[in-house]
XYZ file of C-alpha atoms in Angstrom:
443
model
C -12.166 -65.474 30.843
C -11.453 -64.415 27.243
C -13.183 -61.729 25.291
C -15.138 -64.201 23.195
C -16.166 -66.534 26.010
C -19.930 -66.976 25.902
C -22.170 -66.567 28.899
C -25.811 -67.405 29.202
C -26.927 -64.341 31.126
C -27.080 -62.132 28.106
C -30.328 -63.531 26.812
C -32.274 -62.891 30.000
C -34.067 -59.622 30.547
C -31.401 -56.983 31.062
C -31.157 -54.486 33.881
C -32.296 -50.931 33.228
C -29.310 -48.737 32.302
C -28.879 -45.102 33.201
C -29.944 -42.821 30.308
C -26.893 -40.972 29.020
C -27.301 -37.952 26.703
C -24.949 -37.593 23.749
C -22.154 -35.065 24.247
C -20.050 -33.280 21.660
C -17.543 -30.459 21.402
C -19.904 -27.866 19.969
C -18.928 -24.268 20.723
C -21.740 -21.680 21.054
C -21.435 -19.441 18.012
C -23.223 -16.517 19.676
C -20.496 -16.384 22.313
C -17.808 -16.228 19.621
C -19.699 -13.455 17.795
C -20.126 -11.419 20.988
C -16.458 -11.719 21.951
C -15.410 -10.898 18.373
C -17.563 -7.750 18.339
C -16.038 -6.564 21.617
C -12.518 -7.344 20.368
C -13.133 -5.442 17.105
C -14.364 -2.367 18.956
C -11.416 -2.457 21.356
C -8.951 -2.857 18.466
C -10.287 0.186 16.631
C -10.345 2.206 19.850
C -6.702 1.249 20.379
C -5.734 2.400 16.864
C -7.607 5.726 17.001
C -4.578 7.581 18.469
C -2.346 5.744 15.944
C -4.321 6.838 12.909
C -1.251 8.463 11.339
C 0.731 5.195 11.323
C 0.703 2.692 8.494
C -1.383 0.164 10.416
C -3.764 2.897 11.490
C -4.186 3.938 7.862
C -4.808 0.333 6.829
C -7.528 -0.173 9.422
C -9.194 3.238 9.651
C -8.902 4.829 6.206
C -9.605 2.004 3.770
C -13.384 1.889 3.620
C -16.103 -0.124 5.250
C -14.738 -3.526 4.250
C -11.875 -3.371 6.738
C -13.967 -3.433 9.966
C -16.111 -6.256 8.589
C -13.052 -8.311 7.643
C -11.516 -7.700 11.081
C -14.772 -8.762 12.773
C -14.915 -11.975 10.710
C -11.282 -12.740 11.520
C -11.874 -12.176 15.233
C -14.915 -14.476 15.083
C -12.869 -17.304 13.565
C -10.034 -16.771 16.052
C -12.362 -16.716 19.067
C -14.131 -19.835 17.794
C -10.759 -21.544 17.397
C -9.693 -20.537 20.908
C -12.938 -21.847 22.425
C -12.519 -25.110 20.518
C -8.927 -25.405 21.733
C -10.046 -24.887 25.337
C -12.689 -27.615 24.992
C -10.153 -30.008 23.423
C -7.615 -29.230 26.125
C -10.215 -30.198 28.735
C -10.876 -33.494 26.924
C -7.247 -34.508 26.387
C -6.471 -35.684 29.975
C -9.377 -38.156 29.803
C -7.526 -40.103 27.094
C -4.685 -40.852 29.496
C -6.935 -42.200 32.239
C -7.914 -45.852 32.658
C -11.682 -45.863 32.597
C -12.099 -49.652 32.303
C -9.620 -51.700 34.377
C -8.018 -54.646 32.628
C -9.273 -57.120 35.245
C -12.799 -55.747 35.479
C -15.320 -58.619 35.272
C -17.873 -58.556 32.468
C -19.523 -61.820 33.538
C -22.581 -60.412 35.328
C -24.984 -57.828 34.046
C -24.996 -56.158 37.428
C -21.250 -55.472 37.155
C -21.738 -54.000 33.691
C -24.584 -51.817 35.012
C -22.393 -50.564 37.846
C -19.633 -49.676 35.369
C -22.151 -47.919 33.117
C -23.500 -45.885 36.040
C -19.977 -44.887 37.057
C -19.042 -43.787 33.541
C -22.333 -41.917 33.071
C -21.441 -39.580 35.932
C -18.384 -38.253 34.086
C -18.743 -35.196 31.854
C -15.879 -35.796 29.443
C -16.406 -37.237 25.994
C -14.668 -40.630 26.302
C -16.545 -41.960 29.369
C -19.764 -40.574 27.896
C -19.268 -42.603 24.720
C -18.364 -45.718 26.733
C -21.444 -45.308 28.941
C -23.684 -45.016 25.888
C -22.227 -48.210 24.398
C -22.714 -50.074 27.685
C -26.262 -48.711 27.921
C -27.063 -50.088 24.467
C -25.617 -53.460 25.500
C -27.620 -53.511 28.738
C -30.826 -52.588 26.923
C -30.480 -55.204 24.178
C -28.257 -57.876 25.725
C -26.383 -58.245 22.420
C -22.882 -57.132 21.575
C -23.841 -56.482 17.947
C -26.271 -53.784 19.065
C -23.510 -52.219 21.152
C -21.177 -52.229 18.128
C -23.846 -50.512 16.029
C -24.407 -47.933 18.783
C -20.654 -47.229 18.922
C -20.524 -46.758 15.142
C -23.572 -44.482 15.244
C -22.043 -42.342 18.000
C -18.785 -42.126 16.031
C -20.504 -40.959 12.847
C -22.686 -38.537 14.820
C -19.642 -37.024 16.543
C -17.837 -36.656 13.206
C -20.894 -35.015 11.620
C -21.313 -32.645 14.576
C -17.644 -31.695 14.384
C -17.829 -31.022 10.660
C -21.030 -28.996 11.076
C -19.510 -26.890 13.847
C -16.826 -25.633 11.437
C -19.276 -24.606 8.706
C -19.771 -20.987 9.787
C -16.042 -20.357 10.480
C -15.184 -21.752 7.025
C -17.724 -19.433 5.420
C -16.248 -16.472 7.295
C -12.734 -17.459 6.165
C -13.922 -17.517 2.562
C -15.672 -14.163 3.028
C -12.586 -12.322 4.345
C -10.607 -12.372 1.010
C -13.807 -11.580 -0.867
C -14.273 -8.473 1.272
C -10.687 -7.468 0.413
C -11.391 -7.863 -3.288
C -14.609 -5.886 -2.944
C -12.695 -3.056 -1.250
C -10.098 -3.139 -4.029
C -12.760 -2.975 -6.730
C -14.439 -0.054 -4.978
C -11.096 1.772 -4.666
C -10.180 1.174 -8.308
C -13.605 2.350 -9.419
C -13.258 5.547 -7.405
C -9.689 6.160 -8.702
C -10.637 5.635 -12.357
C -13.731 7.786 -11.972
C -11.638 10.562 -10.425
C -9.036 10.274 -13.209
C -11.740 10.509 -15.886
C -13.069 13.670 -14.287
C -9.514 15.022 -14.099
C -8.870 14.352 -17.810
C -11.916 16.349 -18.771
C -10.501 19.417 -17.031
C -6.746 18.869 -17.768
C -5.028 21.522 -19.936
C -1.441 20.294 -20.448
C 0.752 17.235 -20.097
C 2.053 18.147 -16.637
C -1.451 18.127 -15.221
C -2.077 14.744 -16.838
C 1.105 13.389 -15.240
C -0.044 14.646 -11.862
C -3.435 12.995 -12.415
C -1.794 9.683 -13.334
C 0.276 9.882 -10.152
C -2.872 10.376 -8.098
C -4.526 7.412 -9.822
C -1.582 5.116 -9.081
C -1.585 6.262 -5.471
C -5.322 5.535 -5.245
C -4.794 2.098 -6.755
C -2.094 1.347 -4.185
C -4.460 2.397 -1.433
C -7.229 0.240 -2.929
C -5.022 -2.845 -2.948
C -4.349 -2.370 0.762
C -7.795 -3.824 1.476
C -6.848 -7.031 -0.296
C -3.566 -7.126 1.602
C -5.263 -6.804 4.984
C -7.936 -9.367 4.061
C -5.380 -11.948 2.903
C -3.249 -11.477 6.021
C -6.290 -11.830 8.277
C -7.510 -14.939 6.458
C -4.078 -16.591 6.796
C -3.819 -15.681 10.490
C -7.294 -17.087 11.168
C -7.117 -20.132 8.890
C -3.895 -21.727 10.196
C -5.015 -22.007 13.866
C -8.457 -23.230 12.830
C -7.003 -25.987 10.640
C -4.706 -27.067 13.462
C -7.548 -27.180 15.981
C -9.775 -29.063 13.527
C -7.025 -31.654 13.010
C -6.615 -31.905 16.783
C -10.337 -32.539 17.227
C -10.408 -35.207 14.512
C -7.438 -36.894 16.159
C -9.244 -36.828 19.518
C -12.345 -38.429 18.026
C -10.197 -41.064 16.338
C -8.505 -41.901 19.647
C -11.917 -42.239 21.319
C -13.122 -44.576 18.572
C -9.909 -46.620 18.875
C -10.305 -46.910 22.637
C -13.907 -48.104 22.341
C -13.082 -50.577 19.566
C -9.985 -51.967 21.340
C -10.762 -51.714 25.058
C -14.547 -51.967 25.380
C -16.297 -53.787 22.555
C -14.069 -56.934 22.551
C -14.651 -57.405 26.268
C -18.423 -57.476 26.020
C -19.818 -61.033 26.408
C -21.180 -62.915 23.410
C -24.833 -63.949 23.446
C -25.995 -67.601 23.508
C -29.200 -69.085 22.222
C -29.821 -71.179 25.310
C -30.962 -70.079 28.721
C -29.305 -71.253 31.930
C -32.000 -71.886 34.529
C -29.745 -71.387 37.527
C -28.410 -68.151 36.162
C -31.918 -67.027 35.250
C -33.096 -67.814 38.789
C -30.147 -65.897 40.222
C -30.890 -62.892 38.025
C -34.559 -63.002 38.978
C -33.700 -63.188 42.667
C -31.271 -60.310 42.309
C -33.880 -58.320 40.442
C -36.503 -59.031 43.097
C -34.102 -58.163 45.890
C -33.142 -54.996 44.101
C -36.672 -53.943 43.180
C -38.593 -54.980 46.301
C -38.002 -53.176 49.597
C -36.557 -54.945 52.634
C -38.415 -55.647 55.882
C -36.758 -52.680 57.574
C -37.810 -50.409 54.746
C -41.357 -51.768 54.896
C -41.491 -51.263 58.666
C -40.130 -47.775 58.250
C -42.704 -47.139 55.553
C -45.487 -48.400 57.855
C -44.244 -46.180 60.656
C -44.191 -43.243 58.308
C -47.702 -44.083 57.143
C -48.910 -44.356 60.758
C -47.347 -41.034 61.593
C -48.867 -39.569 58.486
C -52.280 -41.008 59.400
C -52.028 -39.633 62.939
C -50.974 -36.289 61.553
C -53.889 -36.352 59.126
C -56.297 -37.270 61.955
C -54.959 -34.473 64.144
C -55.196 -32.059 61.284
C -58.725 -33.242 60.559
C -59.774 -32.897 64.204
C -58.191 -29.480 64.378
C -59.918 -28.558 61.146
C -63.292 -29.820 62.435
C -62.828 -27.939 65.722
C -61.859 -24.801 63.885
C -64.799 -25.231 61.521
C -67.237 -25.739 64.428
C -65.855 -22.694 66.226
C -66.209 -20.627 63.098
C -69.733 -21.966 62.547
C -70.655 -21.085 66.155
C -69.216 -17.626 65.670
C -71.158 -17.303 62.448
C -74.386 -18.411 64.165
C -73.872 -15.948 67.017
C -73.112 -13.178 64.592
C -76.218 -14.100 62.587
C -78.385 -14.093 65.737
C -77.003 -10.714 66.745
C -77.677 -9.471 63.277
C -81.273 -10.790 63.382
C -81.818 -9.158 66.799
C -80.452 -5.895 65.521
C -82.674 -6.136 62.458
C -85.767 -6.834 64.612
C -84.946 -3.932 66.931
C -84.314 -1.692 63.954
C -87.595 -2.793 62.345
C -89.496 -2.113 65.623
C -87.999 1.329 65.917
C -88.705 1.954 62.264
C -92.354 0.832 62.623
C -92.833 3.027 65.719
C -91.285 5.960 63.959
C -93.455 5.347 60.889
C -96.608 5.085 63.099
C -95.768 8.337 64.863
C -95.113 10.026 61.573
C -98.411 8.697 60.165
C -100.315 9.986 63.246
C -98.642 13.375 62.974
C -99.380 13.472 59.262
C -103.058 12.523 59.899
C -103.439 15.259 62.527
C -101.795 17.758 60.284
C -104.058 16.688 57.408
C -107.121 17.023 59.684
C -106.046 20.490 60.751
C -105.399 21.454 57.196
C -108.816 20.070 56.201
C -110.562 22.080 58.928
C -108.608 25.147 57.980
C -109.490 24.645 54.313
C -113.187 24.071 55.277
C -113.182 27.365 57.232
C -111.576 29.081 54.294
C -114.215 27.613 51.972
C -117.076 28.758 54.317
C -115.600 32.246 54.545
C -115.199 32.254 50.795
C -118.846 31.160 50.429
C -120.068 33.989 52.707
C -117.878 36.445 50.891
C -119.258 35.160 47.594
C -122.857 35.509 48.815
C -122.169 39.032 49.979
C -120.610 39.845 46.646
C -123.587 38.276 44.847
C -125.960 40.442 46.940
C -123.841 43.475 46.173
C -123.956 42.558 42.507
C -127.731 42.186 42.666
C -128.066 45.534 44.461
C -125.763 47.068 41.917
C -127.857 45.568 39.162
C -130.997 47.040 40.685
C -129.254 50.341 41.071
C -128.145 50.171 37.496
C -131.709 49.309 36.453
C -133.003 52.202 38.492
C -130.427 54.413 36.950
C -131.552 53.187 33.576
C -135.173 53.890 34.469
C -134.208 57.268 35.887
C -132.471 58.074 32.646
C -135.694 57.308 30.690
C -137.780 59.542 33.025
C -135.323 62.332 32.570
C -135.659 61.952 28.844
C -139.456 61.950 29.197
C -139.297 65.027 31.405
C -137.094 66.713 28.835
C -139.601 65.884 26.147
C -142.451 67.085 28.372
C -140.563 70.283 29.020
C -140.086 70.690 25.289
C -143.776 69.978 24.717
C -144.739 72.378 27.490
C -142.449 74.918 25.926
C -144.312 74.485 22.696
C -147.683 74.478 24.473
C -147.043 77.557 26.597
C -147.897 80.005 23.754
C -151.023 78.082 23.023
C -151.927 77.967 26.693
C -151.290 81.646 26.998
C -153.553 82.222 24.063
C -156.163 79.968 25.594
C -155.846 81.754 28.855
C -156.922 84.995 27.234
C -160.691 85.804 27.215
C -162.511 84.617 24.167
C -165.692 85.601 22.469
C -168.085 82.993 21.332
C -170.248 83.705 18.264
C -173.030 81.387 17.433
C -173.826 81.172 13.682
C -176.779 79.255 12.581
C -176.609 77.694 9.239
C -179.330 75.860 7.442
C -177.365 72.936 6.644
C -176.538 72.589 10.269
C -180.138 72.373 11.216
C -180.624 69.570 8.871
C -177.597 67.746 9.634
C -177.918 68.254 13.348
C -174.370 69.641 13.548
C -173.744 73.061 14.911
C -170.545 74.879 14.597
C -169.419 76.740 17.651
């Protein structure tokens, strides 16, 4: 069968291919940065004892641009090494025969089997071939497979070019860092020379100052020297690895275009009934389970049902036992509550009786106290009345005493008169005429 021989099976519904993710040779940049940082630190630690040497002076005594340039160079070199390792792992796959020359492409099932086999490989070439076969199986048209191959080729080329973007930027930045270090050194040298000229007194001092400036300029240009050397050492391996990767991608594209795409069957407009029936039968046989599988499934379902029934019975028994335990516990709790309530009621009744008796005793005691208080009050009222009478008598007695005192005073005044009256008196009767007429007689 030739490569262009048409078959009628390509227009029938295709078999489902295995999904194959796109693979590329991308290197994780964070890994390269981490390794470069460790390498930079180790390099400077190594040159710390060699600080007096020329290389030690170049790395340790030329400003801050030198460590940054070394770190960038290490990043590019580590990235290049990781890329080279990935390419070295992909190179043996180009020498293998992934699609035998006599492999039949007449039945879709054979193509699906080949696609599944290639999809299990992790190298780039079988991955690309599996993706092309998957596109053919999904569409049933070779033109779609050709478009998928071209799309994968352009995507791989774009991914490769994008993976080198950061390393290229770092390569451009290394010489710029050298120039920046040179400019900083020149600026410091000229500034120092200007300060020296202001304080110089004779020509000899000026000559010494010029010598120092030239020495400073030489030191400043060392940064550019180191940066250029590092950029060359990092750029040459990266260019070689990039060319190697482009060559690998070109070989993969050539293999797909020469060994795979021409062997795919060409589609026809018509439909072969016998072939369609065969494909349908194969699809049914593949999709539907066999009698043994169905019987096994029924046995599994029966076992599962029996297991579910046993579990349900065990669950019901456990639930009933727990309910019985709960009922018994509830009954015991109710009995305890009734007993506790009876004891509490008896205790409350006893306490009420004791309280009533105590209240009765207290009432009787208080009544006795009130009666005694009443008698005491009556006695005190009688005493008060007696006292009042006594006070009244005293008041009356006080008035009699005053009367007696007055009588004594009066008697004292009357005693001379009484004494005079007690003396013998002589009575002389005088008759007056007027008295005879008037009827009054003086004694």
